[in-house]
Coordinates of C-alpha atoms and ligand atoms in Angstrom, one line a residue:
M1 CA 66.3 73.6 118.6
S2 CA 68.2 71.0 120.6
E3 CA 66.7 69.9 124.1
Q4 CA 68.6 70.8 127.4
L5 CA 71.8 69.0 127.4
G6 CA 72.9 66.6 129.6
T7 CA 75.0 67.7 132.8
L8 CA 78.1 66.4 134.2
E9 CA 76.6 65.7 137.6
E10 CA 74.4 63.4 135.9
L11 CA 77.3 61.0 135.0
P12 CA 78.1 58.1 137.7
E13 CA 81.0 59.6 139.8
D14 CA 83.5 56.5 138.7
Y15 CA 82.7 57.4 135.0
R16 CA 83.6 61.0 135.7
N17 CA 86.8 59.7 137.5
D18 CA 87.6 57.2 134.7
M19 CA 87.5 60.0 132.1
A20 CA 89.6 62.4 134.2
S21 CA 92.4 59.7 134.5
A22 CA 92.0 59.1 130.7
G23 CA 92.7 63.0 130.0
V24 CA 89.2 63.4 128.3
A25 CA 86.0 64.9 129.3
P26 CA 82.3 64.9 127.8
L27 CA 81.7 67.8 125.2
W28 CA 77.8 68.2 125.9
P29 CA 77.9 69.5 129.4
M30 CA 80.4 72.2 128.1
M31 CA 78.9 72.6 124.9
R32 CA 77.0 75.9 125.2
N33 CA 80.3 77.8 126.8
V34 CA 82.0 77.4 123.5
L35 CA 79.2 77.2 120.9
P36 CA 76.5 79.5 122.5
H37 CA 73.2 80.1 120.5
G38 CA 72.8 83.0 118.1
A39 CA 75.7 85.2 118.9
P40 CA 78.8 85.0 121.2
K41 CA 78.8 85.7 124.8
P42 CA 81.8 88.1 124.8
V43 CA 84.0 88.1 128.4
T44 CA 85.0 91.7 127.5
R45 CA 82.9 94.9 129.0
P46 CA 82.9 98.5 127.8
G47 CA 85.6 100.3 129.1
H48 CA 86.4 104.0 129.1
W49 CA 89.7 105.4 129.8
T50 CA 89.7 109.4 130.3
Y51 CA 92.9 111.4 129.3
D52 CA 92.5 113.5 132.5
A53 CA 92.9 110.6 134.4
L54 CA 95.7 108.6 132.2
R55 CA 97.8 111.9 132.0
P56 CA 98.9 112.3 135.6
L57 CA 99.9 108.5 136.0
L58 CA 101.8 108.6 132.8
L59 CA 103.8 111.6 133.8
R60 CA 104.3 110.1 137.3
A61 CA 105.8 106.9 135.7
G62 CA 108.2 109.3 133.8
E63 CA 109.5 110.4 137.6
L64 CA 109.5 107.0 139.1
T65 CA 110.8 104.7 136.2
P66 CA 113.5 105.7 133.7
V67 CA 113.0 104.5 130.2
E68 CA 116.0 102.0 130.4
K69 CA 114.1 100.4 133.2
A70 CA 111.1 100.1 131.1
E71 CA 112.0 99.1 127.4
R72 CA 108.5 100.9 126.8
R73 CA 107.2 103.0 129.4
V74 CA 103.7 102.4 129.0
L75 CA 100.3 102.1 131.0
V76 CA 98.1 99.1 129.8
L77 CA 94.6 99.7 129.4
S78 CA 93.0 96.4 130.8
D79 CA 89.5 95.3 129.7
P80 CA 87.2 95.7 132.9
G81 CA 85.8 92.2 131.8
R82 CA 89.0 90.8 132.5
G83 CA 90.5 92.7 135.4
T84 CA 93.2 95.4 135.9
G85 CA 96.5 93.9 134.5
A86 CA 95.0 91.9 131.7
M87 CA 96.8 92.4 128.7
Q88 CA 94.4 93.2 126.5
A89 CA 91.3 95.8 126.3
T90 CA 89.2 93.9 124.1
S91 CA 89.4 89.8 122.6
S92 CA 92.2 90.7 120.2
I93 CA 93.2 94.3 120.6
Y94 CA 95.9 95.5 123.3
L95 CA 96.1 98.8 124.2
G96 CA 98.4 100.9 126.2
M97 CA 99.2 104.7 126.7
Q98 CA 103.0 105.0 125.9
L99 CA 105.2 108.1 127.3
L100 CA 108.4 109.2 126.0
L101 CA 110.4 112.3 127.5
P102 CA 112.5 114.6 125.8
G103 CA 115.5 113.3 124.6
E104 CA 114.7 109.6 125.8
T105 CA 114.9 106.6 123.7
A106 CA 113.3 103.5 123.5
P107 CA 115.2 100.8 122.0
A108 CA 115.0 98.8 118.9
H109 CA 113.3 95.5 118.8
R110 CA 110.8 93.7 116.8
H111 CA 108.3 91.4 117.7
T112 CA 105.7 88.9 115.9
P113 CA 102.5 91.1 116.7
S114 CA 101.9 94.1 114.6
A115 CA 101.6 97.7 116.4
A116 CA 100.2 101.0 115.2
R117 CA 100.1 104.3 117.4
I118 CA 97.9 107.2 117.6
I119 CA 99.9 110.3 118.7
V120 CA 97.9 111.8 121.6
E121 CA 100.0 114.8 123.0
G122 CA 103.6 116.6 122.2
E123 CA 105.9 117.2 119.4
G124 CA 109.1 115.8 118.3
G125 CA 108.6 112.5 118.6
F126 CA 109.5 109.9 116.3
T127 CA 109.6 106.1 115.3
V128 CA 112.3 104.9 113.1
V129 CA 110.6 101.6 111.3
D130 CA 113.0 99.4 109.2
G131 CA 115.5 102.4 109.0
E132 CA 112.6 105.0 108.2
K133 CA 112.1 108.1 110.4
L134 CA 108.5 108.4 111.0
P135 CA 107.8 111.7 112.5
M136 CA 105.0 111.5 115.2
E137 CA 102.4 114.6 115.1
N138 CA 99.0 114.6 117.0
G139 CA 96.4 112.3 115.5
D140 CA 99.0 110.5 113.1
L141 CA 98.6 107.1 112.6
V142 CA 102.1 105.2 112.6
L143 CA 102.4 101.4 111.8
T144 CA 104.8 98.9 113.0
P145 CA 104.2 95.8 111.0
G146 CA 105.1 92.7 112.8
G147 CA 108.8 91.3 112.2
D148 CA 110.0 95.4 111.5
W149 CA 112.6 96.6 113.7
H150 CA 111.5 99.8 115.6
D151 CA 112.9 102.3 118.0
H152 CA 111.4 105.5 119.5
G153 CA 113.2 108.8 119.9
H154 CA 112.2 112.4 121.1
E155 CA 113.5 115.4 119.7
G156 CA 111.3 117.9 121.1
S157 CA 111.2 119.8 124.7
E158 CA 107.7 118.3 126.2
P159 CA 106.5 114.9 127.3
V160 CA 105.0 113.1 124.1
V161 CA 102.2 110.2 124.5
W162 CA 101.0 107.8 122.2
L163 CA 98.5 105.1 122.1
D164 CA 99.4 101.6 121.0
A165 CA 97.5 99.3 119.5
L166 CA 98.7 96.0 119.0
D167 CA 97.2 92.7 117.9
L168 CA 99.4 90.7 120.9
P169 CA 96.5 89.2 122.6
L170 CA 96.1 87.0 119.3
F171 CA 99.9 86.0 119.4
V172 CA 99.9 85.3 122.8
Y173 CA 96.7 82.9 122.3
L174 CA 98.5 81.2 119.5
E175 CA 101.8 81.0 121.7
G176 CA 103.5 82.8 118.8
S177 CA 104.5 86.1 120.9
Y178 CA 108.1 86.7 121.3
A179 CA 110.5 90.0 120.6
E180 CA 114.4 90.3 119.5
E181 CA 116.4 93.2 120.9
A182 CA 119.0 95.1 118.9
P183 CA 121.0 98.3 119.1
L184 CA 119.1 101.8 117.8
Q185 CA 118.6 101.6 114.1
A186 CA 120.5 103.7 111.4
Q187 CA 117.9 106.2 110.1
R188 CA 117.7 106.9 106.3
N189 CA 118.4 110.5 105.8
R190 CA 114.9 111.3 103.7
P191 CA 111.3 112.3 104.5
D192 CA 109.0 109.0 105.1
A193 CA 107.2 107.3 102.1
S194 CA 103.7 109.7 102.9
E195 CA 105.8 113.0 102.1
V196 CA 107.5 111.3 99.0
E197 CA 106.4 108.3 97.1
Y198 CA 102.7 108.6 98.4
R199 CA 102.4 112.1 99.0
A200 CA 99.1 112.1 97.3
A201 CA 96.1 109.9 97.4
G202 CA 95.3 108.2 94.1
L203 CA 99.2 108.4 93.0
A204 CA 102.0 105.7 93.6
P205 CA 105.3 104.9 92.1
S206 CA 105.2 104.1 88.7
R207 CA 105.8 100.1 88.4
R208 CA 108.1 98.6 86.1
L209 CA 108.6 94.9 85.3
D210 CA 111.2 94.7 88.2
S211 CA 110.1 96.9 90.6
T212 CA 109.3 95.4 94.0
V213 CA 106.8 97.1 96.3
R214 CA 107.3 97.1 100.0
R215 CA 104.9 95.2 102.0
Y216 CA 104.1 97.8 104.0
P217 CA 104.7 101.0 101.7
M218 CA 103.2 103.7 103.8
M219 CA 103.8 103.6 107.7
R220 CA 102.7 106.9 108.5
Y221 CA 99.0 108.4 107.8
P222 CA 99.7 112.1 108.7
W223 CA 96.0 113.4 110.5
A224 CA 96.1 116.6 108.5
R225 CA 95.1 114.6 105.2
T226 CA 92.4 112.5 107.4
E227 CA 90.8 115.2 108.6
A228 CA 90.9 117.3 105.5
A229 CA 89.2 114.3 103.9
L230 CA 86.4 113.6 106.4
R231 CA 85.6 117.5 106.2
E232 CA 85.2 117.2 102.3
M233 CA 83.3 113.6 102.8
A234 CA 80.9 115.3 105.7
R235 CA 80.3 118.4 103.4
W236 CA 79.3 116.4 100.3
G237 CA 78.1 113.5 101.8
D238 CA 74.4 112.1 102.4
D239 CA 73.0 111.6 106.0
G240 CA 75.3 109.6 107.6
I241 CA 78.4 110.4 109.3
A242 CA 81.7 110.6 107.2
E243 CA 83.6 107.8 108.0
V244 CA 87.1 106.7 106.3
D245 CA 89.4 103.5 106.3
Y246 CA 93.1 103.5 106.2
I247 CA 94.3 101.6 103.6
N248 CA 97.3 100.4 101.9
P249 CA 98.0 102.7 98.9
E250 CA 99.3 99.8 96.8
T251 CA 97.0 96.9 97.4
G252 CA 93.9 99.2 98.6
Q253 CA 93.7 96.4 101.8
D254 CA 93.6 97.2 105.3
V255 CA 96.9 98.5 106.7
L256 CA 97.9 95.4 108.8
P257 CA 97.0 92.0 108.6
T258 CA 94.6 91.9 111.7
M259 CA 94.0 95.3 112.6
G260 CA 91.7 98.0 110.9
F261 CA 91.8 101.6 111.5
T262 CA 88.7 103.8 110.6
A263 CA 88.3 107.6 111.3
M264 CA 85.1 109.0 111.8
M265 CA 83.8 112.4 112.0
L266 CA 80.6 113.4 113.6
E267 CA 79.2 117.4 113.1
A268 CA 77.9 119.0 116.2
G269 CA 74.7 117.6 117.2
Q270 CA 74.9 114.3 114.9
S271 CA 74.3 110.9 115.7
D272 CA 75.4 107.6 114.2
A273 CA 73.8 104.4 115.5
P274 CA 76.0 101.5 113.4
P275 CA 74.8 98.0 112.8
L276 CA 75.9 95.5 115.2
R277 CA 79.2 94.2 114.1
S278 CA 81.1 90.9 114.9
T279 CA 84.5 93.1 115.4
S280 CA 85.4 94.3 118.8
A281 CA 86.5 97.8 118.9
A282 CA 88.5 100.6 120.2
F283 CA 87.7 104.4 120.1
H284 CA 90.0 107.0 120.5
V285 CA 88.8 110.7 120.1
I286 CA 91.0 113.0 118.4
K287 CA 88.9 115.9 118.7
G288 CA 85.6 116.7 120.0
S289 CA 83.3 115.8 122.8
G290 CA 80.3 113.8 123.2
K291 CA 78.4 110.5 124.4
S292 CA 78.5 107.3 123.3
V293 CA 76.2 104.4 124.7
V294 CA 77.8 101.0 124.3
N295 CA 75.5 97.9 125.4
G296 CA 73.4 100.2 127.9
E297 CA 76.6 101.8 129.5
E298 CA 76.8 105.6 129.0
I299 CA 80.2 107.0 128.1
S300 CA 80.7 110.6 127.9
W301 CA 84.0 111.3 126.0
S302 CA 86.6 114.1 125.8
P303 CA 89.7 114.6 123.6
K304 CA 92.3 112.0 123.7
D305 CA 89.9 109.9 125.7
T306 CA 89.7 106.0 124.9
F307 CA 86.7 103.7 124.8
T308 CA 86.0 100.2 123.8
A309 CA 83.1 97.7 122.6
P310 CA 83.1 94.1 122.6
V311 CA 82.0 92.3 119.9
F312 CA 78.1 92.5 118.5
A313 CA 77.8 95.3 120.9
D314 CA 74.8 97.7 120.5
I315 CA 76.5 101.1 120.0
T316 CA 75.4 104.9 119.6
H317 CA 77.5 107.8 119.0
H318 CA 76.3 111.7 119.9
A319 CA 78.4 114.4 119.4
D320 CA 78.1 117.5 121.5
S321 CA 80.6 119.5 119.4
E322 CA 82.3 118.6 116.0
A323 CA 84.1 115.6 116.9
F324 CA 86.7 113.2 115.1
L325 CA 87.3 109.5 116.4
V326 CA 89.7 106.6 115.3
R327 CA 88.0 103.1 115.7
I328 CA 90.6 100.6 115.8
H329 CA 89.2 97.0 115.0
D330 CA 89.8 93.4 113.9
R331 CA 87.4 93.3 110.8
P332 CA 90.6 92.5 108.7
L333 CA 91.5 89.4 110.9
Q334 CA 87.5 88.6 110.5
E335 CA 87.0 88.9 106.7
K336 CA 90.6 86.7 106.4
L337 CA 88.8 84.0 108.7
G338 CA 85.5 84.2 106.6
Y339 CA 83.1 85.6 109.7
Y340 CA 82.8 89.2 109.4
E341 CA 79.5 90.0 110.1
E342 CA 77.1 93.3 110.5
R343 CA 73.5 92.6 112.0
A344 CA 70.8 95.6 111.3
K345 CA 69.2 97.0 114.6
Ligands
LIG1 O1 106.4 100.5 121.3 O2 107.3 98.7 120.6 O3 102.7 99.1 124.2 O4 106.7 96.5 122.0 C1 103.8 97.3 123.9 C2 104.9 96.5 123.3 C3 104.7 99.4 123.1 C4 106.5 99.3 121.4 C5 103.6 98.7 123.8 C6 105.8 96.7 122.5 C7 105.7 98.6 122.3

């Protein structure tokens, strides 16, 4: 173990001034800020956004701000550790709750960060990604990979709401975040790939020597299939909870470069105490209610709520009724950087 490191105050004032003039600073007084011992010291604090609180605020935004004035009519879920207005819910994950009213469209744009949406409420909403029309039904996961054109539309009769998750904070940090705009896209007149090429798990279009596979072959993951898979796993599995990762059906890798999505099922009365993970996470409740404890903070959740956990959080979940949650995390990024870690409790 190293000794207590020297402080700035210990250094003569003229030397400190000379360093500042030269545009340098000593590392040692600041070393532990950026390299704490043993584990990171997250700024992120656990957050909890009930849908009961968000829904009226969103609908009010629908009255106050026409979609033309918003481009995207979104309320941003700000990390409590960074304060309201922070454009991030955790270190790497941006979350927003988006409203589209019947007949509205949100114009086409594309940007460097990747996005995914989890549909929260309403029927008839859709996203067009690179010309592919992706219907949005409750619980579906719909991808908008970085660089792909996307616009949103609504053919139904009630408000549609979805949760946006973006790796925006990383792109902002990298000074790599920007967008381009365009008119609404022409839509290919066919169902999306989850209904055609990748209709059944384990099957993919036959490969030929000259075939090209799209980088993101499947951009919509219908909730009904996820729930059916979890139910069978719960029925035939061992003691642990049933969990499935969303994967690219051609590569088996995570669906997006930095963000991962894992659906979880807890049976009524079931608890889960996962290892401490180096990832930060957001949990969105598809169905059911229960309690989670994140670093000692108790969070009582209901359907359509969203809550977050910082890196290396000590998390336990308990379901009061049968529950389905989707965990959004940054394991794909951390694995690419070579430092994803799990620690036993
Ligand atoms: O729907 O394209 O919440 O570009 C933030 C930025 C949603 C979107 C957000 C976006 C979008």
